[in-house]
């Protein structure tokens, strides 16, 4: 047996020292100065001044459009022979103007060094034109083999630093932006410079491009325009003048391409570079290039052979330092240099270094094989170091890896299809079973066999042979093939064919009656049926498919054109009824009744209110089936998209609407009802169920049998002649009702003429020809009609306004003092002090009778703005205990303030336009819980109130009005309906206050002080 000590070999190796010193000298040489062939100057204003004779004056601005193009002059000779052409142009339809305020750059500035004493920039300059102005200067007839320098500037001798000009070079091949670095240069890129002309006289910054290589046709263009953020978006200055120079050929840097990135795997560790270098042949000396390679980054040292100073050396990487190396090739022509990087990724060996035999184990077999090749020529696979010799270096690496075993890897298996995974398993080489996506670690390298478990309803995959590599994860998959069978569905009756079709749930293709579907996976499946107009589709059926067997299924459609009815509905539901949806919301509802002996699915049918058509979603049979003899509520809440299949995309109108149930084609009518005005918390339905007669049900029977007869009719609404409005002479009011024998009751003291049960109140008068209301002053006439066994009308209110009486309201005509109208309290309780204050119902006579007629309040003034009348029982306003206008405790918190039923009327200013009346709830407005200035109710006697358009007050009292005010009050607003309107008394930050020195005096003092 041959043995040796690794340490001894290592010590011996460390004594073998090779020193290689490479010294690279880079000599600094001056850059060549390109020859200037000619120089031209141009004065872009075309004015007098000291501009030199050989300076051209091509330009374009305002109406100065006849001198926009021509040849440039050689400034030194005045000749135009062989010189380029310049062309000025402006944006079509937008001019550039001229103005005063120009100036010449100060001495010693960059602009003075170029233009001083040559181009005169005073007294005027070029100005912006309209929005979107731009000026372009295009050079042509240039020699594409030369390079050019362009320098220009503009000067405004005033402080307009917010004006910025964007100068752009275009149409060229390349250029270097060398614009000056002073404060007037806002920014610069390779092709753009932003500068400010204002105050540029003392600074003298210039726009400059050098080394301009024109287009192959000998052209390039300079464009001036305002930046987007310049003053007003367009105020800025074009260039006042320019210099153009032609320059002889300039030395260019070598172009270096170090080649494509490379990947190698140890023990392969040598790469020969494959680079591309091009040059223009200029330099010092011309035609000579010098190369040098270096390591920018990497995990170890590399060796360039035979030298790092050749274009394509062989690069050798260390055996024990895998990773990514960044190498850089630098090339110089003696004046200019350029470089490029290349990434070479060295991956670690698949087997330990020192493994000669290739079994990924370093053992005696490798040592024997290395010994057999010792110092042999040519070398064999034992040349571990790659130096073309099997020697002590190779033996050292073998010693480093002695007895290493890299025969380990991992295996991961994925199982398909997903349906098989609950039962499917796999194992390797007869080992333990594993699930989908499991990984087996530490497998020996080499070939292994994967087998799969037999499971029901699937054929397992064939065994797999996999090759495991050291320290690598091998991934593959196995696909189980499902056992299959067939399904055939027969549909009856024949009248529904060929429209009726079937398919398995989840499939897209519909199949006809009697058609067979093959290759269906074994197991349970659901079968659904298409919608057919006039027919009720069968419910989804469940079937089980057996292997290699034909499963058959029969399904029957039923005619539904006359089966379903709209049985009951409510267009003004609220919490008083207790009828709420699954979200606890008290929405309008529609009851569908199924009198047939079969279950019917509403899915796919439509409901409409005349303006909106809503399809009931399919796929929700558990919710949308109306059982035989059963009921189903649909919620007309406008929330189909958010609240589920029993919610519709419309709501019902209490003033009258329609409901239509359509079949699944959206056109065949199954049932329909047109209805007139409805009542809050009263439903309207058939009695008995599905009958033709409709009744009002004060006790609704949602989702249940209509088991008692309701009230068949309601009294027709009252009408008044004349209607509400502005009047100046007394008149008599006629009230009518189209319902025969109906009795009309009315009041003129603002109280209700009937109670909530439809009985006359104590203050009501019976209307007849002998007791017609006589109106001689401002009056709120309230009336309702009743009849036995009928629903009474709501309370109508007509307010007649005598404007002259309004001006003298609550004023004693003899004394001019305030008075209290009959029936009204004489004092109010102050919420601020707890003391009683004198009630005030008066229109201020100091304004009505002002000594200056121009300041008097007149009836004409009252017609200038809309009028709103709020009518309610006097006690509900002013009773010390229950009046919301005087009892602060009732209004302590706006969210919980006391509400009463009230009439709301609106008149257009002239009394001949919009005329609105609707009953509502009313509460006072202002103040917050826990404090607030408005809680001190009597800072002013003029308070804010808020009509709320709702069917029931917060206390559960029926208002007699709708859930919204559906009127377009403001012509210029898109709002067509209102939940509430605030009548603002403008207490805060106003002149209104009962104290002598508070807000009123403070505002007055502040006004005087500010003035």
Short mmCIF file of C-alpha atoms in Angstrom, two decimals, residues 14-182:
data_model
loop_
_atom_site.label_atom_id
_atom_site.label_comp_id
_atom_site.label_asym_id
_atom_site.label_seq_id
_atom_site.Cartn_x
_atom_site.Cartn_y
_atom_site.Cartn_z
CA UNK A 14 5.00 26.06 -0.84
CA UNK A 15 8.80 26.20 -1.23
CA UNK A 16 8.48 26.26 -5.00
CA UNK A 17 8.31 29.97 -5.51
CA UNK A 18 7.98 31.58 -8.89
CA UNK A 19 8.12 35.32 -9.11
CA UNK A 20 6.83 37.09 -12.23
CA UNK A 21 7.03 40.86 -12.36
CA UNK A 22 5.35 42.63 -15.25
CA UNK A 23 5.78 46.40 -15.45
CA UNK A 24 3.53 48.29 -17.89
CA UNK A 25 4.43 51.88 -18.73
CA UNK A 26 1.77 54.30 -20.06
CA UNK A 27 3.30 57.45 -21.49
CA UNK A 28 1.31 60.66 -21.29
CA UNK A 29 1.23 62.39 -24.69
CA UNK A 30 -0.51 65.61 -25.65
CA UNK A 31 -3.79 65.30 -27.55
CA UNK A 32 -3.67 66.55 -31.11
CA UNK A 33 -5.43 69.83 -31.75
CA UNK A 34 -7.76 69.59 -34.73
CA UNK A 35 -7.33 72.20 -37.44
CA UNK A 36 -10.04 74.86 -37.80
CA UNK A 37 -10.79 75.06 -41.52
CA UNK A 38 -13.22 78.02 -41.46
CA UNK A 39 -15.40 80.04 -39.09
CA UNK A 40 -18.71 81.79 -39.80
CA UNK A 41 -20.81 84.23 -37.71
CA UNK A 42 -24.48 85.15 -38.09
CA UNK A 43 -26.48 87.99 -36.50
CA UNK A 44 -30.01 86.61 -36.09
CA UNK A 45 -31.59 90.08 -35.61
CA UNK A 46 -30.42 91.62 -38.92
CA UNK A 47 -29.96 95.07 -37.34
CA UNK A 48 -27.29 97.77 -37.40
CA UNK A 49 -24.60 98.22 -34.79
CA UNK A 50 -21.01 97.15 -34.93
CA UNK A 51 -21.65 93.72 -36.49
CA UNK A 52 -18.63 92.99 -38.67
CA UNK A 53 -18.87 93.01 -42.49
CA UNK A 54 -18.35 89.27 -42.99
CA UNK A 55 -21.07 88.41 -40.48
CA UNK A 56 -24.22 87.20 -42.26
CA UNK A 57 -27.66 88.32 -41.17
CA UNK A 58 -29.96 85.44 -42.09
CA UNK A 59 -33.06 85.33 -39.88
CA UNK A 60 -36.85 85.01 -39.70
CA UNK A 61 -39.28 86.77 -37.38
CA UNK A 62 -42.52 88.78 -37.47
CA UNK A 63 -42.93 89.85 -41.10
CA UNK A 64 -39.20 89.62 -41.72
CA UNK A 65 -39.51 86.49 -43.82
CA UNK A 66 -37.59 87.35 -46.97
CA UNK A 67 -34.09 86.84 -45.59
CA UNK A 68 -34.44 83.36 -44.11
CA UNK A 69 -31.94 81.29 -46.18
CA UNK A 70 -28.65 81.60 -48.00
CA UNK A 71 -24.94 80.81 -47.99
CA UNK A 72 -22.75 81.55 -45.00
CA UNK A 73 -19.48 83.53 -45.38
CA UNK A 74 -15.99 82.52 -44.40
CA UNK A 75 -15.35 85.15 -41.71
CA UNK A 76 -11.67 85.35 -42.57
CA UNK A 77 -12.10 85.80 -46.35
CA UNK A 78 -15.71 86.90 -46.88
CA UNK A 79 -16.07 84.16 -49.50
CA UNK A 80 -19.18 81.95 -49.86
CA UNK A 81 -17.44 79.43 -52.16
CA UNK A 82 -17.79 75.92 -50.75
CA UNK A 83 -19.59 77.27 -47.67
CA UNK A 84 -22.72 75.68 -46.19
CA UNK A 85 -26.25 77.01 -46.46
CA UNK A 86 -28.36 78.09 -43.48
CA UNK A 87 -32.19 78.07 -43.43
CA UNK A 88 -34.36 79.69 -40.71
CA UNK A 89 -37.96 78.51 -40.18
CA UNK A 90 -40.80 79.05 -37.67
CA UNK A 91 -43.74 76.93 -36.56
CA UNK A 92 -46.57 77.42 -39.07
CA UNK A 93 -48.92 80.20 -38.00
CA UNK A 94 -46.87 81.25 -34.93
CA UNK A 95 -44.36 84.06 -35.28
CA UNK A 96 -41.26 85.15 -33.42
CA UNK A 97 -41.13 88.85 -32.56
CA UNK A 98 -38.51 91.44 -31.61
CA UNK A 99 -38.30 93.75 -28.60
CA UNK A 100 -36.03 96.03 -26.67
CA UNK A 101 -33.91 94.98 -23.72
CA UNK A 102 -31.01 93.33 -25.53
CA UNK A 103 -27.37 93.70 -24.55
CA UNK A 104 -23.84 92.56 -25.30
CA UNK A 105 -22.11 90.09 -22.96
CA UNK A 106 -19.75 91.46 -20.38
CA UNK A 107 -16.02 91.29 -21.01
CA UNK A 108 -14.35 88.08 -19.94
CA UNK A 109 -17.51 85.98 -20.20
CA UNK A 110 -17.74 82.83 -22.37
CA UNK A 111 -20.06 84.66 -24.79
CA UNK A 112 -17.70 87.63 -25.06
CA UNK A 113 -14.82 85.29 -25.90
CA UNK A 114 -16.80 84.06 -28.92
CA UNK A 115 -18.86 87.04 -30.06
CA UNK A 116 -17.21 90.11 -28.50
CA UNK A 117 -16.73 92.89 -31.09
CA UNK A 118 -18.06 90.61 -33.87
CA UNK A 119 -21.84 90.18 -33.38
CA UNK A 120 -23.87 93.05 -31.87
CA UNK A 121 -26.70 91.88 -29.53
CA UNK A 122 -28.07 95.32 -28.63
CA UNK A 123 -30.24 97.30 -28.32
CA UNK A 124 -32.93 94.74 -29.25
CA UNK A 125 -33.34 91.00 -29.04
CA UNK A 126 -35.57 88.25 -30.42
CA UNK A 127 -38.73 87.60 -28.36
CA UNK A 128 -41.19 84.78 -28.00
CA UNK A 129 -44.24 84.77 -30.25
CA UNK A 130 -47.55 83.21 -29.31
CA UNK A 131 -48.03 79.95 -27.44
CA UNK A 132 -46.24 77.11 -29.22
CA UNK A 133 -43.64 79.27 -30.98
CA UNK A 134 -40.41 77.65 -32.16
CA UNK A 135 -37.51 78.70 -34.40
CA UNK A 136 -35.29 76.21 -36.28
CA UNK A 137 -31.85 76.81 -37.84
CA UNK A 138 -30.92 74.09 -40.37
CA UNK A 139 -27.42 73.77 -41.84
CA UNK A 140 -26.93 71.97 -45.18
CA UNK A 141 -24.14 71.37 -47.69
CA UNK A 142 -21.81 70.37 -44.83
CA UNK A 143 -18.91 67.96 -45.42
CA UNK A 144 -19.84 64.73 -43.58
CA UNK A 145 -16.12 63.86 -43.30
CA UNK A 146 -15.52 66.92 -41.09
CA UNK A 147 -16.71 67.76 -37.60
CA UNK A 148 -18.25 71.07 -36.54
CA UNK A 149 -18.58 73.38 -33.55
CA UNK A 150 -21.79 75.37 -32.97
CA UNK A 151 -21.93 78.19 -30.37
CA UNK A 152 -24.90 80.52 -29.72
CA UNK A 153 -26.49 82.65 -27.00
CA UNK A 154 -29.28 85.13 -26.26
CA UNK A 155 -29.24 88.14 -23.94
CA UNK A 156 -32.04 90.01 -22.13
CA UNK A 157 -30.81 92.84 -19.89
CA UNK A 158 -33.64 92.43 -17.28
CA UNK A 159 -34.86 90.10 -14.54
CA UNK A 160 -37.02 87.50 -16.29
CA UNK A 161 -35.27 84.46 -14.87
CA UNK A 162 -38.45 82.41 -14.95
CA UNK A 163 -38.23 82.37 -18.75
CA UNK A 164 -36.35 79.31 -20.02
CA UNK A 165 -35.39 78.30 -23.56
CA UNK A 166 -34.94 74.69 -24.68
CA UNK A 167 -32.30 74.33 -27.43
CA UNK A 168 -32.13 70.97 -29.21
CA UNK A 169 -29.65 69.62 -31.77
CA UNK A 170 -31.07 66.98 -34.12
CA UNK A 171 -30.48 65.31 -37.47
CA UNK A 172 -26.80 64.68 -36.68
CA UNK A 173 -24.87 61.49 -36.03
CA UNK A 174 -23.05 62.51 -32.84
CA UNK A 175 -21.97 65.57 -30.85
CA UNK A 176 -20.51 66.59 -27.48
CA UNK A 177 -22.45 69.14 -25.40
CA UNK A 178 -19.90 71.63 -24.03
CA UNK A 179 -22.34 74.41 -23.06
CA UNK A 180 -20.85 76.66 -20.38
CA UNK A 181 -21.43 75.81 -16.73
CA UNK A 182 -22.70 79.18 -15.46
#
